[in-house]
GROMACS .gro file of N, CA, C and O in nm:
model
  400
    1UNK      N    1   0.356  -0.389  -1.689
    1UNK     CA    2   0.348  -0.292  -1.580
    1UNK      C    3   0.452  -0.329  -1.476
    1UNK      O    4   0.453  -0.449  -1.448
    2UNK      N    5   0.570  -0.226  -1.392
    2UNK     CA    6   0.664  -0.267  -1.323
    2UNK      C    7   0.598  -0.302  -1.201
    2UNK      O    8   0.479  -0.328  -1.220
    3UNK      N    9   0.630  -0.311  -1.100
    3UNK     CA   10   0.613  -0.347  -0.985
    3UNK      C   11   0.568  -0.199  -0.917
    3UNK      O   12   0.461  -0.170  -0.863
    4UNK      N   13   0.657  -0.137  -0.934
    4UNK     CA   14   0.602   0.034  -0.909
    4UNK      C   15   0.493   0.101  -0.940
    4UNK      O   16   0.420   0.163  -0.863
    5UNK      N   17   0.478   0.081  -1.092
    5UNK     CA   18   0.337   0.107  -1.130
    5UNK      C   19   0.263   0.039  -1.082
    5UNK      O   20   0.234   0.116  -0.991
    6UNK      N   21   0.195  -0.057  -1.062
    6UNK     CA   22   0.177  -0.092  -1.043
    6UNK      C   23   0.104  -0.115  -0.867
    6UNK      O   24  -0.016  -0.129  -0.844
    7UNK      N   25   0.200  -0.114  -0.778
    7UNK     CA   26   0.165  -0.041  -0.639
    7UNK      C   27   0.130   0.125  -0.654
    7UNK      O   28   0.044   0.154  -0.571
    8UNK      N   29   0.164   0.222  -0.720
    8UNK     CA   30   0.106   0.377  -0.748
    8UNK      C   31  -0.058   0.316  -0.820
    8UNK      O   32  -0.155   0.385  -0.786
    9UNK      N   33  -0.084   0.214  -0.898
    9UNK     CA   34  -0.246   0.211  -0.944
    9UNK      C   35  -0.281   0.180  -0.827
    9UNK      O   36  -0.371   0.254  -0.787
   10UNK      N   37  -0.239   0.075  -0.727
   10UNK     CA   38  -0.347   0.028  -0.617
   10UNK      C   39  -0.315   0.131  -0.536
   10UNK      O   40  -0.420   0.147  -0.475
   11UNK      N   41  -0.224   0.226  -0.489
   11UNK     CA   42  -0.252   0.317  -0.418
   11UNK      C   43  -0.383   0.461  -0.455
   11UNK      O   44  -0.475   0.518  -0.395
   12UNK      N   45  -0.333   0.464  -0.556
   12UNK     CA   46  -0.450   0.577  -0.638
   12UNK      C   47  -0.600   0.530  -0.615
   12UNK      O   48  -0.692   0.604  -0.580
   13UNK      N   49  -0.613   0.342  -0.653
   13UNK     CA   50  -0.756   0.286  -0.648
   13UNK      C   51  -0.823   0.305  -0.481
   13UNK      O   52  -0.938   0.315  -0.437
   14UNK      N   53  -0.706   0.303  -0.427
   14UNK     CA   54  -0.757   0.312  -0.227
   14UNK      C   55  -0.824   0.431  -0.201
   14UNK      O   56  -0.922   0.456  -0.130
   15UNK      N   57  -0.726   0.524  -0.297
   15UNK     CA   58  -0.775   0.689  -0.243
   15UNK      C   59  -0.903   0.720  -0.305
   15UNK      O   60  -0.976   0.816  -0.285
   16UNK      N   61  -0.920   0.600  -0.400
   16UNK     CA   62  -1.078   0.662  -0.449
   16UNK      C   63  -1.196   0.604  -0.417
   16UNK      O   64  -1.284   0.568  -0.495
   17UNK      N   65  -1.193   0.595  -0.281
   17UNK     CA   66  -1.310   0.560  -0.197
   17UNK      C   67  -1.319   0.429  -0.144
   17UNK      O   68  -1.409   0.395  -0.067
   18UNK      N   69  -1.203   0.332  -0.194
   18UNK     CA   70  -1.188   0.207  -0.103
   18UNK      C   71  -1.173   0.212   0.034
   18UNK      O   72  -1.080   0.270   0.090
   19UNK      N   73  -1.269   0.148   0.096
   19UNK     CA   74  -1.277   0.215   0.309
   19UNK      C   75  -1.158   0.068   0.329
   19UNK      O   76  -1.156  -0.032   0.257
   20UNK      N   77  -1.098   0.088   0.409
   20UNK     CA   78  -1.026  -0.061   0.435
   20UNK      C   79  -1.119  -0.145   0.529
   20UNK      O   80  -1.205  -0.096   0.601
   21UNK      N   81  -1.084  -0.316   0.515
   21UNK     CA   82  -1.201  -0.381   0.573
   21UNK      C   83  -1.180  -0.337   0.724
   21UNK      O   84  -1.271  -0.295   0.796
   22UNK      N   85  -1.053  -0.352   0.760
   22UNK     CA   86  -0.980  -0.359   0.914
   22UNK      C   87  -0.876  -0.274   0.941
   22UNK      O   88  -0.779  -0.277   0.865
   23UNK      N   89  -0.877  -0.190   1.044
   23UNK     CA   90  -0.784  -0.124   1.075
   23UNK      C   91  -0.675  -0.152   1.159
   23UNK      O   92  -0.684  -0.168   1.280
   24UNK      N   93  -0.534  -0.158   1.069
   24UNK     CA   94  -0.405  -0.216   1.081
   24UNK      C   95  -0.354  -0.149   1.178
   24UNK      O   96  -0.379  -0.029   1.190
   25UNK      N   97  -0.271  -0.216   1.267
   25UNK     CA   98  -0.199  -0.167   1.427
   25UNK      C   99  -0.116  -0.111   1.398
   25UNK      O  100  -0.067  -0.038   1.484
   26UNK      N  101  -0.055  -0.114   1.266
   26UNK     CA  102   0.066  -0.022   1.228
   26UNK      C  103   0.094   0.096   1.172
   26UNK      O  104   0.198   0.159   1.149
   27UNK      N  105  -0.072   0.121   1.145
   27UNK     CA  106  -0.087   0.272   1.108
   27UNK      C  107  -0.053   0.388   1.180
   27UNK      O  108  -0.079   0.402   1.299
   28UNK      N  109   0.001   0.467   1.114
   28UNK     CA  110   0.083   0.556   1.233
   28UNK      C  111  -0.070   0.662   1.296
   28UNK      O  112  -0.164   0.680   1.219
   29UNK      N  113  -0.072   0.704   1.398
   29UNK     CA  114  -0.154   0.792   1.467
   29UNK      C  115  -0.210   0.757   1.576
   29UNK      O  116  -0.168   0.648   1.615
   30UNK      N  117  -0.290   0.804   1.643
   30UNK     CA  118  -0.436   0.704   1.732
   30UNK      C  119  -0.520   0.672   1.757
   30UNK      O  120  -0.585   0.636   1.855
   31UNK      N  121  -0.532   0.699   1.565
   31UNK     CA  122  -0.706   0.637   1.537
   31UNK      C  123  -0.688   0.539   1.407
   31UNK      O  124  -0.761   0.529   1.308
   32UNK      N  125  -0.592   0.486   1.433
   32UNK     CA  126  -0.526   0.357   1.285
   32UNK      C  127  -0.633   0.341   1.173
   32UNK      O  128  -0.599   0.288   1.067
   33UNK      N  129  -0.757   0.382   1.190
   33UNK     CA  130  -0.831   0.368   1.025
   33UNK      C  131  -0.867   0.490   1.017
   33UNK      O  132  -0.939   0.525   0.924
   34UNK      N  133  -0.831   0.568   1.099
   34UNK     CA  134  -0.876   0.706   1.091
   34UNK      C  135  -0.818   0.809   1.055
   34UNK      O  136  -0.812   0.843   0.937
   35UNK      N  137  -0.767   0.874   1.151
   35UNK     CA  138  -0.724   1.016   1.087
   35UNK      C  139  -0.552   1.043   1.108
   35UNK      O  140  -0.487   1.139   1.151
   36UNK      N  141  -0.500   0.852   1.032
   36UNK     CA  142  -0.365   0.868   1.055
   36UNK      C  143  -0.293   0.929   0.946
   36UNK      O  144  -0.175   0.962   0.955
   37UNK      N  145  -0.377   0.948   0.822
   37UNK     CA  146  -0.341   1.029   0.722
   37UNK      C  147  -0.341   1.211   0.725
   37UNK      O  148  -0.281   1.297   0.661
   38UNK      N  149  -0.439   1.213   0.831
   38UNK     CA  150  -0.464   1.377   0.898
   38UNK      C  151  -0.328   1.397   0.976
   38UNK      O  152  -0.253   1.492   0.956
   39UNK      N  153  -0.308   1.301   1.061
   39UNK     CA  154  -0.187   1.341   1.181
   39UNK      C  155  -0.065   1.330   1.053
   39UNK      O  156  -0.001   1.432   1.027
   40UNK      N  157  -0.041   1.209   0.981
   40UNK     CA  158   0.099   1.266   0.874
   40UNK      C  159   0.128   1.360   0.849
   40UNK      O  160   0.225   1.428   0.880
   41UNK      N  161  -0.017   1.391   0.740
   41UNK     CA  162   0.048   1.578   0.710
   41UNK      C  163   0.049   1.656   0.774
   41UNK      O  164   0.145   1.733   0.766
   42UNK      N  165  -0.051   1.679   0.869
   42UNK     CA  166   0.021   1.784   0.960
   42UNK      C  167   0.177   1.769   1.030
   42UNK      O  168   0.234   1.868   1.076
   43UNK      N  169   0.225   1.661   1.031
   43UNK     CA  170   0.363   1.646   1.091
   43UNK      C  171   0.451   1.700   1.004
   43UNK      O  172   0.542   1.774   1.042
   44UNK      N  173   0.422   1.657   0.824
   44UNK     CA  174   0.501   1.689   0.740
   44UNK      C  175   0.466   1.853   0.734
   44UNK      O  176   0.561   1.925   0.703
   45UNK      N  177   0.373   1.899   0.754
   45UNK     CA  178   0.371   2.044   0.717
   45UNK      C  179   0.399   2.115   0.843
   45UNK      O  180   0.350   2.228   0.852
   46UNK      N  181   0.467   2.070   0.942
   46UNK     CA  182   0.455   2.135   1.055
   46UNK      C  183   0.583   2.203   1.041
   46UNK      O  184   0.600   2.314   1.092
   47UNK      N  185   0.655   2.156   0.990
   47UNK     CA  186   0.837   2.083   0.973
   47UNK      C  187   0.852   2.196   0.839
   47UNK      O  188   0.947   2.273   0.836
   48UNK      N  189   0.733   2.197   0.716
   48UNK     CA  190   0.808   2.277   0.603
   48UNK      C  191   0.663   2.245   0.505
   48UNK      O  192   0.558   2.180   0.504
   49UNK      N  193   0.743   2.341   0.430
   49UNK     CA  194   0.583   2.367   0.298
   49UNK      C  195   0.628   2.243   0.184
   49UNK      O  196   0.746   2.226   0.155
   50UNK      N  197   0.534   2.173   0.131
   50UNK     CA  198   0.535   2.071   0.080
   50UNK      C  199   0.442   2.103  -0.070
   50UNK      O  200   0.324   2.128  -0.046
   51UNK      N  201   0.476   2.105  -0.205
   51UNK     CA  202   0.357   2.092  -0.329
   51UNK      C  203   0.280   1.951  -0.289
   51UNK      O  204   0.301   1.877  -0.193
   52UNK      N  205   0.179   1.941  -0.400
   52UNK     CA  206   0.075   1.835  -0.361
   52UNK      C  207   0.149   1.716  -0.441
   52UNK      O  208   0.076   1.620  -0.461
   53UNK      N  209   0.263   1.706  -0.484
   53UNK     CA  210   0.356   1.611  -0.597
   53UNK      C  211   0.465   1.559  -0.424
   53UNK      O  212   0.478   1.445  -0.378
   54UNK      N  213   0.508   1.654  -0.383
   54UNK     CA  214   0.621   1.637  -0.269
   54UNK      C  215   0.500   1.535  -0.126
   54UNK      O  216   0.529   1.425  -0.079
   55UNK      N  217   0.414   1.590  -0.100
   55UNK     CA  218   0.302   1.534  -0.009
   55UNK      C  219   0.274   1.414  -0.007
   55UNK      O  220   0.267   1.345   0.094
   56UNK      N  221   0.251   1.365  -0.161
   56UNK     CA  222   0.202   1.267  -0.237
   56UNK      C  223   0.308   1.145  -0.209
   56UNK      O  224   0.257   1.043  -0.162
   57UNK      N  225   0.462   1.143  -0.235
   57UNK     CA  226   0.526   1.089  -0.205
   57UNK      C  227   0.566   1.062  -0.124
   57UNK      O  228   0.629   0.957  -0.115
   58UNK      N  229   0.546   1.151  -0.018
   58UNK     CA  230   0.649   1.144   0.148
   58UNK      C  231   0.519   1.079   0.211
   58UNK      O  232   0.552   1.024   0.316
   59UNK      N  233   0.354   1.062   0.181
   59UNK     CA  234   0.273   0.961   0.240
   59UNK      C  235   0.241   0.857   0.154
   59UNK      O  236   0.176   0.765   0.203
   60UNK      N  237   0.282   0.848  -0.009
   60UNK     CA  238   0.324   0.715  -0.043
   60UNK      C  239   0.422   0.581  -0.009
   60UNK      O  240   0.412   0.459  -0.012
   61UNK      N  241   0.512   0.671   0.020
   61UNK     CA  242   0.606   0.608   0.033
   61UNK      C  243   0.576   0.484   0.183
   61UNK      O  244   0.612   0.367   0.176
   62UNK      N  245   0.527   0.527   0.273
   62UNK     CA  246   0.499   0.447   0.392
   62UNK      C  247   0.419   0.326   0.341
   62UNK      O  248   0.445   0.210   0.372
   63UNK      N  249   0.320   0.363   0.259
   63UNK     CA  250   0.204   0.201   0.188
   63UNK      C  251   0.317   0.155   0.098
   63UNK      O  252   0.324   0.035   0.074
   64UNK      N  253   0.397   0.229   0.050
   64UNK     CA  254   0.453   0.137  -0.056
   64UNK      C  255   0.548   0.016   0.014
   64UNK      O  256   0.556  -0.101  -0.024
   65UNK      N  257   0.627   0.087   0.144
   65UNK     CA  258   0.680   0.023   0.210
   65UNK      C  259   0.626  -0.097   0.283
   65UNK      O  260   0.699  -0.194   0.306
   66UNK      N  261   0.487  -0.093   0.323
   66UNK     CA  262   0.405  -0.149   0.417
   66UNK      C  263   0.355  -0.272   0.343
   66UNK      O  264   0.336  -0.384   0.389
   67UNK      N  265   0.336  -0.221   0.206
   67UNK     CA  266   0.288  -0.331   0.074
   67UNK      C  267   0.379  -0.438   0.096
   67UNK      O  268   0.372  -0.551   0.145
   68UNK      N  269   0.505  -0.334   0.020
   68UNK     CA  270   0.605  -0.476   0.024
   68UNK      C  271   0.606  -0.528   0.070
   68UNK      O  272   0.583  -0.637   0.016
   69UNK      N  273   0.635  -0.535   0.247
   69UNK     CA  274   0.650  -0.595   0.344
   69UNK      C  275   0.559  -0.692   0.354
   69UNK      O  276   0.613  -0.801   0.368
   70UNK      N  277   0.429  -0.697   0.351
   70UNK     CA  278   0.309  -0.735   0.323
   70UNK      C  279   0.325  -0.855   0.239
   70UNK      O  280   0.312  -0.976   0.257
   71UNK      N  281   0.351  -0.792   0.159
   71UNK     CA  282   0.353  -0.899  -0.002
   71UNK      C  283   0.462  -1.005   0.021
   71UNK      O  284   0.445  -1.117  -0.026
   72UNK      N  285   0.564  -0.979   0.083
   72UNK     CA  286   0.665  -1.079   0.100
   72UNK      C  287   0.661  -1.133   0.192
   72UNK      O  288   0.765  -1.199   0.201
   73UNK      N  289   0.569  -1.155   0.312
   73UNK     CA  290   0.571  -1.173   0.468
   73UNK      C  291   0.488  -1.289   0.362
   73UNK      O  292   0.553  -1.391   0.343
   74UNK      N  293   0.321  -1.281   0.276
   74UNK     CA  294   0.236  -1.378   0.208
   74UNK      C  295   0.273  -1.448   0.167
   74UNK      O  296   0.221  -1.560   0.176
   75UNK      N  297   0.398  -1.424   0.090
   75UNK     CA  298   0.485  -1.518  -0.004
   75UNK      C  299   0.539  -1.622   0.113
   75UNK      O  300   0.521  -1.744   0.112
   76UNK      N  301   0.610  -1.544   0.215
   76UNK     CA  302   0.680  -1.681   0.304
   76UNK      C  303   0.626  -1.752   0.328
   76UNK      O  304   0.667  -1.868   0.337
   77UNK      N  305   0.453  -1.701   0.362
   77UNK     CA  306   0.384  -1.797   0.437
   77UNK      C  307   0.305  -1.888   0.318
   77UNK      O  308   0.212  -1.965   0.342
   78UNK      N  309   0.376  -1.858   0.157
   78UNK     CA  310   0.277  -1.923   0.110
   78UNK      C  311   0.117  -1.928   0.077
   78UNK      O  312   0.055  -2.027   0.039
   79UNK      N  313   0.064  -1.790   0.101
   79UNK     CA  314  -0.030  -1.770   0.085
   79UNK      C  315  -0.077  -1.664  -0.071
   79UNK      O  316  -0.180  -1.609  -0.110
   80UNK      N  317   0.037  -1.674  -0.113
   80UNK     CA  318   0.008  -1.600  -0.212
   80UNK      C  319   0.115  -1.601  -0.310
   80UNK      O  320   0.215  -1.655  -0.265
   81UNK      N  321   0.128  -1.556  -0.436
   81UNK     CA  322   0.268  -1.574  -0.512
   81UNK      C  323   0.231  -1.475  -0.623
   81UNK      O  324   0.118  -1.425  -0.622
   82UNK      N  325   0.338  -1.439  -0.739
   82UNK     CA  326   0.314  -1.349  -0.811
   82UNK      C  327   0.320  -1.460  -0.946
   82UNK      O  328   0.392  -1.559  -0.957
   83UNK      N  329   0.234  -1.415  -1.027
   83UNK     CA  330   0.189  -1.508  -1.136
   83UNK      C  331   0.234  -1.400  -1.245
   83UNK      O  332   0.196  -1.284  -1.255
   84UNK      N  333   0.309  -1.456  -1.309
   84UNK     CA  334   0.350  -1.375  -1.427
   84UNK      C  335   0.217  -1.419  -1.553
   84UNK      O  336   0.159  -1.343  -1.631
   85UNK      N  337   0.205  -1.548  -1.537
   85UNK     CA  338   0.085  -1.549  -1.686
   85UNK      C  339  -0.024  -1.470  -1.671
   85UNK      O  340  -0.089  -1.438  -1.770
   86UNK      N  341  -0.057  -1.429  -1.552
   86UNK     CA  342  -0.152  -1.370  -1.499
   86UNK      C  343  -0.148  -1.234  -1.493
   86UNK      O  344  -0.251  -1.167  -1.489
   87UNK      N  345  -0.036  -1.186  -1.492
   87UNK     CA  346  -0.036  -1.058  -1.453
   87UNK      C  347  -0.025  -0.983  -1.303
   87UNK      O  348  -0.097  -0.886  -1.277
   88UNK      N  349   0.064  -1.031  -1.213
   88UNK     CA  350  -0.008  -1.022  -1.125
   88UNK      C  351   0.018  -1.101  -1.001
   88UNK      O  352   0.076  -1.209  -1.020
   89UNK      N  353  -0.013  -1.070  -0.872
   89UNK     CA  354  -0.019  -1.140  -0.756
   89UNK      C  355  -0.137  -1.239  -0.725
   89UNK      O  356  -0.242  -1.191  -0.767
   90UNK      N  357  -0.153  -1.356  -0.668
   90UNK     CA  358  -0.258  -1.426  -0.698
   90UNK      C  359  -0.249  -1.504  -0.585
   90UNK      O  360  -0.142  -1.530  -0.531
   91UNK      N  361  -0.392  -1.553  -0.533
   91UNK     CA  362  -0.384  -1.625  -0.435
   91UNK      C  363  -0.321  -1.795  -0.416
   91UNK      O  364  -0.360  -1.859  -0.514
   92UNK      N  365  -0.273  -1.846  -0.362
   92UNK     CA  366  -0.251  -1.998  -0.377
   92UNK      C  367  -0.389  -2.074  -0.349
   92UNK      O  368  -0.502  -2.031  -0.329
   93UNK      N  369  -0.326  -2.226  -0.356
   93UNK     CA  370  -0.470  -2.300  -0.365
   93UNK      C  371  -0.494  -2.304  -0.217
   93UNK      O  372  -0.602  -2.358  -0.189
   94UNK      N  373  -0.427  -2.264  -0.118
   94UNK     CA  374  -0.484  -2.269   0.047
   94UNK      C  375  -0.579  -2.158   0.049
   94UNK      O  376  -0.550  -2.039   0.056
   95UNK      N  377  -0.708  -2.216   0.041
   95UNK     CA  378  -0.819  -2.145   0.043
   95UNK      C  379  -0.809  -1.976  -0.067
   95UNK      O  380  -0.913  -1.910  -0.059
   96UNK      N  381  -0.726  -1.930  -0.134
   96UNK     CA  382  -0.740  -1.854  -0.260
   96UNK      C  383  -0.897  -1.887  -0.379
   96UNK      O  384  -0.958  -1.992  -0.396
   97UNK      N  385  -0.913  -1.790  -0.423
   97UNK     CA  386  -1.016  -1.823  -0.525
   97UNK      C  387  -0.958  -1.887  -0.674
   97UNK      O  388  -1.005  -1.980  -0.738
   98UNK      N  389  -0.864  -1.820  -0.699
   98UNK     CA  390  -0.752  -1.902  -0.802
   98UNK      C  391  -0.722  -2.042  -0.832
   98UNK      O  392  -0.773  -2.127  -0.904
   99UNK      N  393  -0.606  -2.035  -0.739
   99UNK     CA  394  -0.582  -2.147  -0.718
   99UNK      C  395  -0.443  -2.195  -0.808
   99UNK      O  396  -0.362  -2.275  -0.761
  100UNK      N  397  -0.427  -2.134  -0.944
  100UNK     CA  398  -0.356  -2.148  -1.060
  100UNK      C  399  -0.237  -2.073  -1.039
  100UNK      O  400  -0.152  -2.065  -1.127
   0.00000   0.00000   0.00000
């Protein structure tokens, strides 16, 4: 699985009813666990008509970005690494359940 696929499964798994634990300061709107996915599209549809394929991407694209960032900020700090035997991103042994 690429790296792409990969972030599109965990995005798809969020939209299907995963609540987030904490709501991130960088969510765009001004209700950051709330209805910053409401204020997007209306911005994007305010601007022009969008299919549900065009929608899909222009508010993917921000988590995918946010992931990365995410994922590589863990790595610097060492808190996490990508395990190829594994499949996968995985915690380190600083307090991770892994460890491997």
């Amino acid at each position: 699985m690429s790296q792409s696929e990969f972030v599109r499964t965990m995005v798809q798994a969020g939209r299907k009813g995963l609540e987030p634990a904490i709501a991130e300061p960088e969510s765009p709107g001004s209700n950051p666990g709330g209805n910053g996915l409401e204020t997007q599209v209306l911005e994007l549809l305010s601007a022009d008509t969008y299919s549900w394929d065009e929608l899909l991407e222009a508010v993917s694209d921000d988590i995918e970005s946010r992931l990365d960032e995410t994922l590589e900020q863990l790595q610097a700090d060492n808190r996490i690494r990508y395990s190829g035997r594994h499949g996968g991103y995985t915690t380190t042994g600083d307090g991770g359940s892994d460890g491997n």
